[in-house]
PDB file of C-alpha atoms and ligand atoms in Angstrom:
ATOM      1  CA  UNK A  32      17.405  48.087  77.807  1.00  0.00           C
ATOM      2  CA  UNK A  33      17.861  49.999  81.026  1.00  0.00           C
ATOM      3  CA  UNK A  34      16.898  49.420  84.614  1.00  0.00           C
ATOM      4  CA  UNK A  35      13.320  50.433  85.346  1.00  0.00           C
ATOM      5  CA  UNK A  36      11.675  51.460  88.565  1.00  0.00           C
ATOM      6  CA  UNK A  37       8.032  50.633  89.146  1.00  0.00           C
ATOM      7  CA  UNK A  38       6.691  52.053  92.383  1.00  0.00           C
ATOM      8  CA  UNK A  39       9.045  50.856  95.136  1.00  0.00           C
ATOM      9  CA  UNK A  40      10.920  48.224  93.111  1.00  0.00           C
ATOM     10  CA  UNK A  41      13.733  48.258  90.588  1.00  0.00           C
ATOM     11  CA  UNK A  42      13.978  45.783  87.750  1.00  0.00           C
ATOM     12  CA  UNK A  43      16.884  44.896  85.479  1.00  0.00           C
ATOM     13  CA  UNK A  44      16.846  43.651  81.863  1.00  0.00           C
ATOM     14  CA  UNK A  45      16.292  39.911  81.607  1.00  0.00           C
ATOM     15  CA  UNK A  46      14.902  38.680  78.274  1.00  0.00           C
ATOM     16  CA  UNK A  47      15.299  40.741  75.098  1.00  0.00           C
ATOM     17  CA  UNK A  48      12.543  41.345  72.580  1.00  0.00           C
ATOM     18  CA  UNK A  49      14.516  39.299  70.020  1.00  0.00           C
ATOM     19  CA  UNK A  50      14.738  36.288  72.329  1.00  0.00           C
ATOM     20  CA  UNK A  51      11.046  36.577  73.086  1.00  0.00           C
ATOM     21  CA  UNK A  52      10.157  36.732  69.400  1.00  0.00           C
ATOM     22  CA  UNK A  53      12.279  33.690  68.612  1.00  0.00           C
ATOM     23  CA  UNK A  54      10.697  31.493  71.256  1.00  0.00           C
ATOM     24  CA  UNK A  55       7.202  32.667  70.310  1.00  0.00           C
ATOM     25  CA  UNK A  56       7.917  31.683  66.697  1.00  0.00           C
ATOM     26  CA  UNK A  57       9.105  28.237  67.730  1.00  0.00           C
ATOM     27  CA  UNK A  58       6.014  27.689  69.840  1.00  0.00           C
ATOM     28  CA  UNK A  59       3.719  28.733  66.987  1.00  0.00           C
ATOM     29  CA  UNK A  60       5.454  26.306  64.648  1.00  0.00           C
ATOM     30  CA  UNK A  61       4.835  23.426  67.048  1.00  0.00           C
ATOM     31  CA  UNK A  62       1.192  24.401  67.429  1.00  0.00           C
ATOM     32  CA  UNK A  63       0.790  24.669  63.650  1.00  0.00           C
ATOM     33  CA  UNK A  64       2.078  21.122  63.297  1.00  0.00           C
ATOM     34  CA  UNK A  65       0.303  19.551  66.263  1.00  0.00           C
ATOM     35  CA  UNK A  66      -3.152  21.083  65.913  1.00  0.00           C
ATOM     36  CA  UNK A  67      -3.497  21.521  62.151  1.00  0.00           C
ATOM     37  CA  UNK A  68      -6.673  19.478  61.927  1.00  0.00           C
ATOM     38  CA  UNK A  69      -8.261  20.325  65.291  1.00  0.00           C
ATOM     39  CA  UNK A  70      -9.737  23.780  64.598  1.00  0.00           C
ATOM     40  CA  UNK A  71      -8.651  24.893  68.084  1.00  0.00           C
ATOM     41  CA  UNK A  72     -10.221  27.673  70.081  1.00  0.00           C
ATOM     42  CA  UNK A  73      -7.484  29.751  71.674  1.00  0.00           C
ATOM     43  CA  UNK A  74      -8.648  31.054  75.032  1.00  0.00           C
ATOM     44  CA  UNK A  75      -6.520  34.031  75.962  1.00  0.00           C
ATOM     45  CA  UNK A  76      -6.457  34.657  79.700  1.00  0.00           C
ATOM     46  CA  UNK A  77      -6.518  38.415  80.314  1.00  0.00           C
ATOM     47  CA  UNK A  78      -4.923  40.697  81.322  1.00  0.00           C
ATOM     48  CA  UNK A  79      -1.359  39.411  81.296  1.00  0.00           C
ATOM     49  CA  UNK A  80      -1.494  37.359  78.109  1.00  0.00           C
ATOM     50  CA  UNK A  81      -2.557  40.078  75.690  1.00  0.00           C
ATOM     51  CA  UNK A  82       0.887  40.812  74.261  1.00  0.00           C
ATOM     52  CA  UNK A  83       2.053  37.227  74.041  1.00  0.00           C
ATOM     53  CA  UNK A  84      -1.245  36.163  72.497  1.00  0.00           C
ATOM     54  CA  UNK A  85      -1.037  38.845  69.801  1.00  0.00           C
ATOM     55  CA  UNK A  86       2.490  37.796  68.839  1.00  0.00           C
ATOM     56  CA  UNK A  87       1.778  34.072  69.008  1.00  0.00           C
ATOM     57  CA  UNK A  88      -1.416  34.176  67.014  1.00  0.00           C
ATOM     58  CA  UNK A  89       0.176  36.214  64.222  1.00  0.00           C
ATOM     59  CA  UNK A  90       2.412  33.173  63.681  1.00  0.00           C
ATOM     60  CA  UNK A  91      -0.336  30.586  64.039  1.00  0.00           C
ATOM     61  CA  UNK A  92      -1.453  29.850  60.500  1.00  0.00           C
ATOM     62  CA  UNK A  93      -3.848  26.932  60.993  1.00  0.00           C
ATOM     63  CA  UNK A  94      -7.645  27.422  61.031  1.00  0.00           C
ATOM     64  CA  UNK A  95      -8.618  28.509  64.539  1.00  0.00           C
ATOM     65  CA  UNK A  96     -10.810  30.763  66.636  1.00  0.00           C
ATOM     66  CA  UNK A  97      -9.694  33.171  69.343  1.00  0.00           C
ATOM     67  CA  UNK A  98     -11.557  34.322  72.395  1.00  0.00           C
ATOM     68  CA  UNK A  99     -10.681  36.190  75.575  1.00  0.00           C
ATOM     69  CA  UNK A 100     -11.558  35.417  79.157  1.00  0.00           C
ATOM     70  CA  UNK A 101     -10.895  36.783  82.586  1.00  0.00           C
ATOM     71  CA  UNK A 102     -10.767  34.825  85.776  1.00  0.00           C
ATOM     72  CA  UNK A 103     -12.472  36.269  88.806  1.00  0.00           C
ATOM     73  CA  UNK A 104     -12.394  34.806  92.273  1.00  0.00           C
ATOM     74  CA  UNK A 105     -14.817  35.495  95.048  1.00  0.00           C
ATOM     75  CA  UNK A 106     -15.470  33.943  98.409  1.00  0.00           C
ATOM     76  CA  UNK A 107     -18.392  31.575  98.252  1.00  0.00           C
ATOM     77  CA  UNK A 108     -20.922  31.508 101.024  1.00  0.00           C
ATOM     78  CA  UNK A 109     -20.312  27.843 101.783  1.00  0.00           C
ATOM     79  CA  UNK A 110     -17.244  26.192 103.197  1.00  0.00           C
ATOM     80  CA  UNK A 111     -15.688  25.752  99.776  1.00  0.00           C
ATOM     81  CA  UNK A 112     -13.709  28.966 100.183  1.00  0.00           C
ATOM     82  CA  UNK A 113     -12.558  30.802  97.073  1.00  0.00           C
ATOM     83  CA  UNK A 114     -14.523  30.118  93.940  1.00  0.00           C
ATOM     84  CA  UNK A 115     -13.056  30.900  90.554  1.00  0.00           C
ATOM     85  CA  UNK A 116     -15.293  32.017  87.737  1.00  0.00           C
ATOM     86  CA  UNK A 117     -14.608  32.415  84.041  1.00  0.00           C
ATOM     87  CA  UNK A 118     -15.914  35.675  82.571  1.00  0.00           C
ATOM     88  CA  UNK A 119     -16.383  36.498  78.908  1.00  0.00           C
ATOM     89  CA  UNK A 120     -16.761  33.112  77.281  1.00  0.00           C
ATOM     90  CA  UNK A 121     -19.619  33.225  74.787  1.00  0.00           C
ATOM     91  CA  UNK A 122     -18.603  30.345  72.520  1.00  0.00           C
ATOM     92  CA  UNK A 123     -19.996  26.843  72.872  1.00  0.00           C
ATOM     93  CA  UNK A 124     -16.907  24.854  73.775  1.00  0.00           C
ATOM     94  CA  UNK A 125     -18.313  21.376  74.268  1.00  0.00           C
ATOM     95  CA  UNK A 126     -16.355  18.861  72.217  1.00  0.00           C
ATOM     96  CA  UNK A 127     -13.700  21.349  71.129  1.00  0.00           C
ATOM     97  CA  UNK A 128      -9.941  21.512  71.352  1.00  0.00           C
ATOM     98  CA  UNK A 129      -9.057  24.428  73.607  1.00  0.00           C
ATOM     99  CA  UNK A 130      -5.649  26.062  73.828  1.00  0.00           C
ATOM    100  CA  UNK A 131      -5.321  28.106  77.000  1.00  0.00           C
ATOM    101  CA  UNK A 132      -2.956  31.028  76.374  1.00  0.00           C
ATOM    102  CA  UNK A 133      -1.211  32.198  79.540  1.00  0.00           C
ATOM    103  CA  UNK A 134       1.574  34.680  80.147  1.00  0.00           C
ATOM    104  CA  UNK A 135       3.081  32.743  83.040  1.00  0.00           C
ATOM    105  CA  UNK A 136       2.500  29.620  85.069  1.00  0.00           C
ATOM    106  CA  UNK A 137       3.946  29.975  88.534  1.00  0.00           C
ATOM    107  CA  UNK A 138       2.506  27.617  91.188  1.00  0.00           C
ATOM    108  CA  UNK A 139      -0.115  26.350  88.736  1.00  0.00           C
ATOM    109  CA  UNK A 140      -3.006  27.128  91.084  1.00  0.00           C
ATOM    110  CA  UNK A 141      -4.683  29.480  88.587  1.00  0.00           C
ATOM    111  CA  UNK A 142      -4.268  27.060  85.734  1.00  0.00           C
ATOM    112  CA  UNK A 143      -5.705  24.192  87.716  1.00  0.00           C
ATOM    113  CA  UNK A 144      -8.829  26.182  88.538  1.00  0.00           C
ATOM    114  CA  UNK A 145      -9.310  27.122  84.911  1.00  0.00           C
ATOM    115  CA  UNK A 146      -8.815  23.503  83.836  1.00  0.00           C
ATOM    116  CA  UNK A 147     -11.520  22.385  86.236  1.00  0.00           C
ATOM    117  CA  UNK A 148     -13.944  24.918  84.755  1.00  0.00           C
ATOM    118  CA  UNK A 149     -13.158  23.855  81.192  1.00  0.00           C
ATOM    119  CA  UNK A 150     -13.426  20.153  81.878  1.00  0.00           C
ATOM    120  CA  UNK A 151     -16.890  20.726  83.379  1.00  0.00           C
ATOM    121  CA  UNK A 152     -17.917  22.126  80.010  1.00  0.00           C
ATOM    122  CA  UNK A 153     -17.065  18.823  78.371  1.00  0.00           C
ATOM    123  CA  UNK A 154     -14.369  20.041  76.038  1.00  0.00           C
ATOM    124  CA  UNK A 155     -12.624  17.465  73.874  1.00  0.00           C
ATOM    125  CA  UNK A 156      -9.132  18.359  75.052  1.00  0.00           C
ATOM    126  CA  UNK A 157      -7.272  21.243  76.649  1.00  0.00           C
ATOM    127  CA  UNK A 158      -3.749  22.223  75.650  1.00  0.00           C
ATOM    128  CA  UNK A 159      -1.844  24.873  77.540  1.00  0.00           C
ATOM    129  CA  UNK A 160       0.478  27.428  75.957  1.00  0.00           C
ATOM    130  CA  UNK A 161       2.315  29.557  78.498  1.00  0.00           C
ATOM    131  CA  UNK A 162       5.043  31.965  77.556  1.00  0.00           C
ATOM    132  CA  UNK A 163       6.842  31.527  80.880  1.00  0.00           C
ATOM    133  CA  UNK A 164       7.003  28.668  83.357  1.00  0.00           C
ATOM    134  CA  UNK A 165       8.675  28.631  86.764  1.00  0.00           C
ATOM    135  CA  UNK A 166       9.433  24.918  87.257  1.00  0.00           C
ATOM    136  CA  UNK A 167      10.750  25.444  90.808  1.00  0.00           C
ATOM    137  CA  UNK A 168       7.466  27.019  91.883  1.00  0.00           C
ATOM    138  CA  UNK A 169       5.156  24.691  89.980  1.00  0.00           C
ATOM    139  CA  UNK A 170       3.280  22.348  92.309  1.00  0.00           C
ATOM    140  CA  UNK A 171       0.808  20.680  89.961  1.00  0.00           C
ATOM    141  CA  UNK A 172       0.837  17.565  87.830  1.00  0.00           C
ATOM    142  CA  UNK A 173      -0.826  19.012  84.715  1.00  0.00           C
ATOM    143  CA  UNK A 174       1.363  19.120  81.656  1.00  0.00           C
ATOM    144  CA  UNK A 175       2.040  22.573  80.249  1.00  0.00           C
ATOM    145  CA  UNK A 176       2.109  21.540  76.601  1.00  0.00           C
ATOM    146  CA  UNK A 177       3.836  24.572  75.124  1.00  0.00           C
ATOM    147  CA  UNK A 178       6.331  26.645  77.091  1.00  0.00           C
ATOM    148  CA  UNK A 179       8.203  29.610  75.633  1.00  0.00           C
ATOM    149  CA  UNK A 180      10.852  29.773  78.330  1.00  0.00           C
ATOM    150  CA  UNK A 181      11.497  28.302  81.725  1.00  0.00           C
ATOM    151  CA  UNK A 182      12.756  30.770  84.321  1.00  0.00           C
ATOM    152  CA  UNK A 183      13.938  30.451  87.927  1.00  0.00           C
ATOM    153  CA  UNK A 184      11.609  31.357  90.764  1.00  0.00           C
ATOM    154  CA  UNK A 185      12.040  35.113  90.416  1.00  0.00           C
ATOM    155  CA  UNK A 186       9.587  37.942  89.880  1.00  0.00           C
ATOM    156  CA  UNK A 187       9.488  39.327  86.360  1.00  0.00           C
ATOM    157  CA  UNK A 188       7.629  42.148  84.618  1.00  0.00           C
ATOM    158  CA  UNK A 189       7.046  43.326  81.066  1.00  0.00           C
ATOM    159  CA  UNK A 190       5.624  41.691  77.961  1.00  0.00           C
ATOM    160  CA  UNK A 191       2.185  41.726  79.549  1.00  0.00           C
ATOM    161  CA  UNK A 192       3.291  40.901  83.088  1.00  0.00           C
ATOM    162  CA  UNK A 193       2.778  43.528  85.753  1.00  0.00           C
ATOM    163  CA  UNK A 194       3.954  44.617  89.127  1.00  0.00           C
ATOM    164  CA  UNK A 195       0.943  46.108  90.886  1.00  0.00           C
ATOM    165  CA  UNK A 196      -0.602  47.071  87.556  1.00  0.00           C
ATOM    166  CA  UNK A 197       2.534  48.587  86.057  1.00  0.00           C
ATOM    167  CA  UNK A 198       5.005  47.375  83.464  1.00  0.00           C
ATOM    168  CA  UNK A 199       2.699  45.427  81.174  1.00  0.00           C
ATOM    169  CA  UNK A 200       3.497  47.608  78.176  1.00  0.00           C
ATOM    170  CA  UNK A 201       7.237  46.957  78.103  1.00  0.00           C
ATOM    171  CA  UNK A 202       8.361  44.865  75.135  1.00  0.00           C
ATOM    172  CA  UNK A 203      11.184  43.195  77.033  1.00  0.00           C
ATOM    173  CA  UNK A 204      11.079  41.182  80.238  1.00  0.00           C
ATOM    174  CA  UNK A 205      12.759  42.525  83.369  1.00  0.00           C
ATOM    175  CA  UNK A 206      13.579  40.788  86.633  1.00  0.00           C
ATOM    176  CA  UNK A 207      13.517  42.184  90.134  1.00  0.00           C
ATOM    177  CA  UNK A 208      16.957  43.519  90.988  1.00  0.00           C
ATOM    178  CA  UNK A 209      18.838  41.556  93.627  1.00  0.00           C
ATOM    179  CA  UNK A 210      19.877  43.750  96.523  1.00  0.00           C
TER     180      UNK A 210
HETATM  181  P1  LIG B 189      -0.014  30.802  89.669  1.00  0.00           P
HETATM  182  O1  LIG B 189       0.837  30.802  90.908  1.00  0.00           O
HETATM  183  O2  LIG B 189       0.512  29.817  88.645  1.00  0.00           O
HETATM  184  O3  LIG B 189      -1.456  30.571  90.012  1.00  0.00           O
HETATM  185  O4  LIG B 189       0.119  32.236  89.017  1.00  0.00           O
HETATM  186  C1  LIG B 189      -0.810  33.208  89.309  1.00  0.00           C
HETATM  187  C2  LIG B 189      -0.582  34.514  88.641  1.00  0.00           C
HETATM  188  O5  LIG B 189       0.444  35.196  89.326  1.00  0.00           O
HETATM  189  C3  LIG B 189      -0.127  34.557  87.188  1.00  0.00           C
HETATM  190  O6  LIG B 189      -1.172  34.380  86.262  1.00  0.00           O
HETATM  191  C4  LIG B 189       0.424  35.975  87.122  1.00  0.00           C
HETATM  192  O7  LIG B 189      -0.633  36.885  86.953  1.00  0.00           O
HETATM  193  C5  LIG B 189       1.028  36.140  88.490  1.00  0.00           C
HETATM  194  N1  LIG B 189       2.476  35.934  88.481  1.00  0.00           N
HETATM  195  C6  LIG B 189       3.173  34.844  88.834  1.00  0.00           C
HETATM  196  N2  LIG B 189       4.493  35.044  88.713  1.00  0.00           N
HETATM  197  C7  LIG B 189       4.633  36.317  88.252  1.00  0.00           C
HETATM  198  C8  LIG B 189       5.783  37.131  87.919  1.00  0.00           C
HETATM  199  O8  LIG B 189       6.950  36.734  88.006  1.00  0.00           O
HETATM  200  N3  LIG B 189       5.511  38.396  87.488  1.00  0.00           N
HETATM  201  C9  LIG B 189       4.242  38.892  87.362  1.00  0.00           C
HETATM  202  N4  LIG B 189       3.154  38.158  87.661  1.00  0.00           N
HETATM  203  C10 LIG B 189       3.352  36.884  88.106  1.00  0.00           C
HETATM  204 MG1  LIG B 190      -2.038  35.484  84.190  1.00  0.00          MG
END
């Protein structure tokens, strides 16, 4: 692993592909045990989660379904401000166990909005599987049920995560170089 430059920023190696694989395996094992009889629907939140989701779901061996969504926000015409919308969901999810698959939970704002949308659809329960969590930045009370790794409040790229659209394809995780 070498330093990488993406646009105006330089990143240094942070989490190796082996470490990533190990924590993904451990998470899948927990999910296999916990949700064996729930027939969960994994909802993969694009774009960032594509790589993590592919690795995780190869190790998930229980009966399940997988679907992909995107979140879009737009400014509503009323005073409610930014409205978040879920795009791409075609499955009926009422009464089901949903596992939200996220690349990273930072402040938790995105996750909270998604949760609100799912709860409105009368799901049975929502579990959250995030590869990364930044506990120092997290401001919400929701439990993140499955966490691959906790990291400090620093900006990372790779393994699906981007800086201004770049870096998603790297199989290791890099952190912004300290000046
Ligand atoms: P939130 O603050 O939990 O709502 O996170 C919002 C989004 O910010 C995440 O889904 C990521 O797309 C992005 N994000 C947060 N931290 C990082 C990071 O360290 N690298 C790349 N993207 C990040
Ligand atoms: Mg994301």
